[in-house]
């Protein structure tokens, strides 16, 4: 069943990663029509950093390609896809996807579980979402410890998640940790897992999203860099340069 569903998703291979050649309208229709069938699967929200990392790490590449789909969060990915003939492909940022799904959750009766970040951030998310969507169903939240959790601890958390039967399991551990976690729990979690990284911080109000004009010009990375230069400078400098080198100079078309 799930393989038939996956075959309906158009993809554009970029440095080996099968990036979904879709837009938000297509994705929302797809999710609404299939959400119950997608339980146990995961979606990666991919950008230049995760794509270059996948190119250099075959294990991580398999994780990116092993889920339901890898969405084009990075603007350069969707721009490149359009140049390769996928005219309707557009950027789908994690926070934007969250917003679209939250907006219809009261009507659809969707249940949400949040896995990741800190207790403080999770509490802020709950308060903010309840303020915007009073009837939204947040059925659980869990902030994992920074240490590696034992198998027995993990089994308890999985059981707790499955007991409340969420439709969406939002995973905010940051890349590559969140994708590794989702891959390890593929088929074990009852719900569709989506790795949204900084999406948790956006909805908690810890950081702000870039103005619309910066998002439209693929400059949201620069806005994030200004907010967290110490952590992001090296990542953006190295991976963005490698991406340009591989695509434009070495012409890695797949």
mmCIF file of C-alpha atoms in Angstrom, residues 47-130:
data_model
loop_
_atom_site.group_PDB
_atom_site.id
_atom_site.type_symbol
_atom_site.label_atom_id
_atom_site.label_comp_id
_atom_site.label_asym_id
_atom_site.label_seq_id
_atom_site.Cartn_x
_atom_site.Cartn_y
_atom_site.Cartn_z
ATOM 1 C CA UNK A 47 17.755 21.918 2.785
ATOM 2 C CA UNK A 48 21.181 22.555 1.289
ATOM 3 C CA UNK A 49 22.912 21.451 4.489
ATOM 4 C CA UNK A 50 21.132 18.073 4.724
ATOM 5 C CA UNK A 51 21.517 17.496 0.977
ATOM 6 C CA UNK A 52 25.264 18.084 0.982
ATOM 7 C CA UNK A 53 25.584 15.971 4.139
ATOM 8 C CA UNK A 54 23.703 13.172 2.380
ATOM 9 C CA UNK A 55 26.012 13.433 -0.629
ATOM 10 C CA UNK A 56 28.990 12.904 1.670
ATOM 11 C CA UNK A 57 27.417 10.259 3.935
ATOM 12 C CA UNK A 58 25.759 7.246 2.297
ATOM 13 C CA UNK A 59 24.051 6.173 5.520
ATOM 14 C CA UNK A 60 22.394 9.555 5.914
ATOM 15 C CA UNK A 61 21.501 9.527 2.204
ATOM 16 C CA UNK A 62 19.643 6.257 2.724
ATOM 17 C CA UNK A 63 17.780 7.828 5.643
ATOM 18 C CA UNK A 64 16.780 10.855 3.559
ATOM 19 C CA UNK A 65 15.550 8.603 0.772
ATOM 20 C CA UNK A 66 14.073 5.969 3.065
ATOM 21 C CA UNK A 67 11.095 7.932 4.298
ATOM 22 C CA UNK A 68 7.869 8.945 2.621
ATOM 23 C CA UNK A 69 9.488 11.981 1.014
ATOM 24 C CA UNK A 70 12.136 14.673 1.407
ATOM 25 C CA UNK A 71 10.600 18.111 1.031
ATOM 26 C CA UNK A 72 12.446 21.046 -0.582
ATOM 27 C CA UNK A 73 12.822 23.323 2.438
ATOM 28 C CA UNK A 74 15.899 25.008 0.993
ATOM 29 C CA UNK A 75 15.056 27.593 -1.657
ATOM 30 C CA UNK A 76 18.024 26.585 -3.849
ATOM 31 C CA UNK A 77 16.618 23.049 -4.052
ATOM 32 C CA UNK A 78 13.245 24.122 -5.426
ATOM 33 C CA UNK A 79 14.871 26.670 -7.752
ATOM 34 C CA UNK A 80 17.160 23.982 -9.126
ATOM 35 C CA UNK A 81 14.206 21.627 -9.522
ATOM 36 C CA UNK A 82 12.304 24.183 -11.591
ATOM 37 C CA UNK A 83 15.340 24.660 -13.823
ATOM 38 C CA UNK A 84 15.358 20.910 -14.373
ATOM 39 C CA UNK A 85 11.784 20.914 -15.625
ATOM 40 C CA UNK A 86 9.659 20.602 -12.472
ATOM 41 C CA UNK A 87 7.817 23.868 -13.067
ATOM 42 C CA UNK A 88 5.411 23.540 -10.110
ATOM 43 C CA UNK A 89 8.098 22.697 -7.546
ATOM 44 C CA UNK A 90 8.365 25.284 -4.780
ATOM 45 C CA UNK A 91 9.930 25.706 -1.387
ATOM 46 C CA UNK A 92 8.113 24.095 1.553
ATOM 47 C CA UNK A 93 9.606 25.335 4.818
ATOM 48 C CA UNK A 94 8.984 23.352 7.982
ATOM 49 C CA UNK A 95 7.262 26.199 9.877
ATOM 50 C CA UNK A 96 5.075 26.961 6.837
ATOM 51 C CA UNK A 97 3.953 23.330 6.644
ATOM 52 C CA UNK A 98 3.199 23.338 10.367
ATOM 53 C CA UNK A 99 1.097 26.467 9.938
ATOM 54 C CA UNK A 100 -0.921 24.979 7.081
ATOM 55 C CA UNK A 101 -1.657 21.801 9.029
ATOM 56 C CA UNK A 102 -2.447 23.562 12.300
ATOM 57 C CA UNK A 103 -4.895 25.818 10.450
ATOM 58 C CA UNK A 104 -7.078 22.877 9.379
ATOM 59 C CA UNK A 105 -6.574 20.693 12.441
ATOM 60 C CA UNK A 106 -9.651 21.860 14.341
ATOM 61 C CA UNK A 107 -11.878 21.151 11.349
ATOM 62 C CA UNK A 108 -10.227 17.808 10.537
ATOM 63 C CA UNK A 109 -9.861 16.687 14.146
ATOM 64 C CA UNK A 110 -6.126 16.013 13.770
ATOM 65 C CA UNK A 111 -4.171 15.039 16.864
ATOM 66 C CA UNK A 112 -0.626 16.287 17.419
ATOM 67 C CA UNK A 113 2.343 15.021 19.393
ATOM 68 C CA UNK A 114 5.587 16.983 19.842
ATOM 69 C CA UNK A 115 8.894 15.169 20.367
ATOM 70 C CA UNK A 116 12.059 17.170 20.975
ATOM 71 C CA UNK A 117 13.488 20.453 22.253
ATOM 72 C CA UNK A 118 13.170 21.496 25.927
ATOM 73 C CA UNK A 119 10.288 21.412 28.378
ATOM 74 C CA UNK A 120 10.246 25.206 28.403
ATOM 75 C CA UNK A 121 9.960 25.409 24.611
ATOM 76 C CA UNK A 122 7.254 22.740 24.519
ATOM 77 C CA UNK A 123 5.192 24.644 27.093
ATOM 78 C CA UNK A 124 5.490 27.809 25.008
ATOM 79 C CA UNK A 125 4.352 25.929 21.895
ATOM 80 C CA UNK A 126 1.305 24.611 23.694
ATOM 81 C CA UNK A 127 0.339 28.043 25.016
ATOM 82 C CA UNK A 128 0.812 29.725 21.629
ATOM 83 C CA UNK A 129 -1.058 27.080 19.670
ATOM 84 C CA UNK A 130 -3.959 27.022 22.115
#
